[in-house]
Coordinates of C-alpha atoms in Angstrom, one line a residue:
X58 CA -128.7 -39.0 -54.8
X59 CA -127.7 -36.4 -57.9
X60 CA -128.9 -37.7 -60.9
X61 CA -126.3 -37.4 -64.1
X62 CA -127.7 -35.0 -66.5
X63 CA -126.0 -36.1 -69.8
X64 CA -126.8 -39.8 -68.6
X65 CA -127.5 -42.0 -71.5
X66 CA -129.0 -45.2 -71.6
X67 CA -126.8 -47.9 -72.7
X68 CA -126.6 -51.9 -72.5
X69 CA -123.0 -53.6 -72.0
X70 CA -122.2 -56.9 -73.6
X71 CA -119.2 -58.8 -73.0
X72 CA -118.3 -61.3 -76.2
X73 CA -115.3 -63.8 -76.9
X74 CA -113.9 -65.8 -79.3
X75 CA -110.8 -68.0 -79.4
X76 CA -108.1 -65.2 -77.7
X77 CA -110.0 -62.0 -78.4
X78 CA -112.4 -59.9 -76.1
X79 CA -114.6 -57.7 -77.0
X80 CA -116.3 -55.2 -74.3
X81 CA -119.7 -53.9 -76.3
X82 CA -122.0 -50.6 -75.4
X83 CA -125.3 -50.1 -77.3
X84 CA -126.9 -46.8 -77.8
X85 CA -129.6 -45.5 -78.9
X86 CA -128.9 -44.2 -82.6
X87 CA -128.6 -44.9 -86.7
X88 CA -126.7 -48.4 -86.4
X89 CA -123.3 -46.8 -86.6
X90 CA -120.5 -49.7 -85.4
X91 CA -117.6 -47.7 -83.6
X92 CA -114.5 -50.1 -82.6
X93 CA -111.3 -49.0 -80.7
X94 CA -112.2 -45.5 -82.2
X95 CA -112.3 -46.0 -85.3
X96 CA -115.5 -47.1 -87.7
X97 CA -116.6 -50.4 -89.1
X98 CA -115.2 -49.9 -92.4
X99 CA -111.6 -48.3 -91.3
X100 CA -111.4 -51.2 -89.0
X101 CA -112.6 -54.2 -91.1
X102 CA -111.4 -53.9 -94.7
X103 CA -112.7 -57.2 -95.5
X104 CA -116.4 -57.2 -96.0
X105 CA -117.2 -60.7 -94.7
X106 CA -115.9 -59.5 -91.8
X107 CA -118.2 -56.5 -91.7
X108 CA -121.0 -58.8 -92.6
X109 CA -120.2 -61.0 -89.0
X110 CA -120.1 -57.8 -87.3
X111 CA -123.8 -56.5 -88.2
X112 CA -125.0 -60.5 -88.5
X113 CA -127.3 -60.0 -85.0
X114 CA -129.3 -56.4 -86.6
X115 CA -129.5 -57.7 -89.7
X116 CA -131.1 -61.2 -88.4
X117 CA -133.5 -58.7 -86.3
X118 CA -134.0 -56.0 -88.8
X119 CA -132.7 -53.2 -86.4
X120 CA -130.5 -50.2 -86.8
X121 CA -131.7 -48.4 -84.0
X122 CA -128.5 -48.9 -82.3
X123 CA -125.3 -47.7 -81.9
X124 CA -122.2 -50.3 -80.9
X125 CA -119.5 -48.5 -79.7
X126 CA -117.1 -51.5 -78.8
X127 CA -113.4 -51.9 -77.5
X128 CA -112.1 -55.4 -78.6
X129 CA -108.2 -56.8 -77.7
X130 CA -106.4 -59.9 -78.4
X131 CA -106.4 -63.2 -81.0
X132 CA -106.6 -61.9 -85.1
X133 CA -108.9 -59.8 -87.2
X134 CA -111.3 -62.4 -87.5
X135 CA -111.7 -63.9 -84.2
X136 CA -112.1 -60.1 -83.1
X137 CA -115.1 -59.8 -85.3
X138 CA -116.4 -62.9 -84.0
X139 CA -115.8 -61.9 -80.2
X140 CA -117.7 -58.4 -81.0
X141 CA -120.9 -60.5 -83.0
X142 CA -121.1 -62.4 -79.6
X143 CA -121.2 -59.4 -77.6
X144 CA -123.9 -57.4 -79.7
X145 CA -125.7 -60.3 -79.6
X146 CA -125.7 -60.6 -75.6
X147 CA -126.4 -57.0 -74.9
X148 CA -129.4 -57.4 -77.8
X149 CA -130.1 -59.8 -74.9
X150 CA -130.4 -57.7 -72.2
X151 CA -132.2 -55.0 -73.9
X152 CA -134.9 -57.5 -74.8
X153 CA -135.5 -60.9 -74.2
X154 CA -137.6 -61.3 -76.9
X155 CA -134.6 -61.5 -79.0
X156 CA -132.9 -64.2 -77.5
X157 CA -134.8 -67.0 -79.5
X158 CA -134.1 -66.0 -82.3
X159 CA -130.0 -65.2 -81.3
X160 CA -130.2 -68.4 -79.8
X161 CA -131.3 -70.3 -83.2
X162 CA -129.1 -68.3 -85.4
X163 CA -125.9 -69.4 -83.3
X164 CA -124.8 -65.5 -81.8
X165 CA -125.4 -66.7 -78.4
X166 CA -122.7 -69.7 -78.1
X167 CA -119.0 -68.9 -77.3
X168 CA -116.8 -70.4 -80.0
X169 CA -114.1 -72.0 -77.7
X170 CA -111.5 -72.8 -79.6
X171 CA -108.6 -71.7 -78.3
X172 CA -104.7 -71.8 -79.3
X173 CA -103.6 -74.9 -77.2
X174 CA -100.7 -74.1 -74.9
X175 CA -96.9 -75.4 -76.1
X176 CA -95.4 -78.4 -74.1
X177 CA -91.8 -78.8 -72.8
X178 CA -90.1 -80.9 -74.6
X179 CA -91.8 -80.7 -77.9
X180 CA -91.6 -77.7 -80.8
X181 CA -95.0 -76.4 -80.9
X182 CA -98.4 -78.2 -78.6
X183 CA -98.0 -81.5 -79.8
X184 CA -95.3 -81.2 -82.6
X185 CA -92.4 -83.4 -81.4
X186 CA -88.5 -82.6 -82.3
X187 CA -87.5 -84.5 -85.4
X188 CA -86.3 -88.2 -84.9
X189 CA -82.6 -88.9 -85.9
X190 CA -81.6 -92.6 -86.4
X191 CA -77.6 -91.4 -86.2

């Protein structure tokens, strides 16, 4: 069996939040975050959403890893939760020692709050057509 020669070792974590999805790949590295191609900071203007991106290595002191991550659907914000999940799970896989603490910290648990589908009959999920006397 040939053996890749530019094979690098790398940990996949798959993270979600509301509608988004975010496919993560850690690398050995300086703690760079890469998303959809483009950095942290290009992709996040908002720095409490930077913050939720780099909660997991900053809970376990670590920047000895690179995230490169491709994330899709739902807003900015569920986006940066969906890739916090996924760093968090392929933290995970790389060591179990982490998970404890991931665990206790609440990076572990899938926030499943999700848009709630629109009925016939009514204007939104539960908002009913206005109510005319005559």
């Amino acid at each position: 069996m040939a053996v890749k020669k530019n094979a690098v070792a790398q940990t996949l974590g798959t993270g979600r939040r509301k509608s988004s999805v975010a496919r993560v790949r850690l690398v050995k590295g300086t703690g760079k975050v890469i998303i959809n191609d483009k950095s942290l900071e290009d992709y996040f203007g908002d720095g409490f959403m930077r913050l939720t991106v780099n909660q997991p290595f900053a809970l376990l002191n670590l920047n000895t890893f690179d995230a490169i991550v491709n994330v899709n659907g739902g807003g900015l914000s569920g986006q940066a939760g969906a890739i916090r999940h996924g760093i968090a799970r392929a933290l995970v896989k790389e060591d179990a020692n982490f998970k404890a603490e991931l665990k206790k910290a609440g990076f572990l648990t899938r926030d499943p709050r999700m848009k709630e589908r629109k009925k016939y009959g009514l204007k939104k999920a539960r908002r009913a057509p206005q109510f005319s006397k005559r």
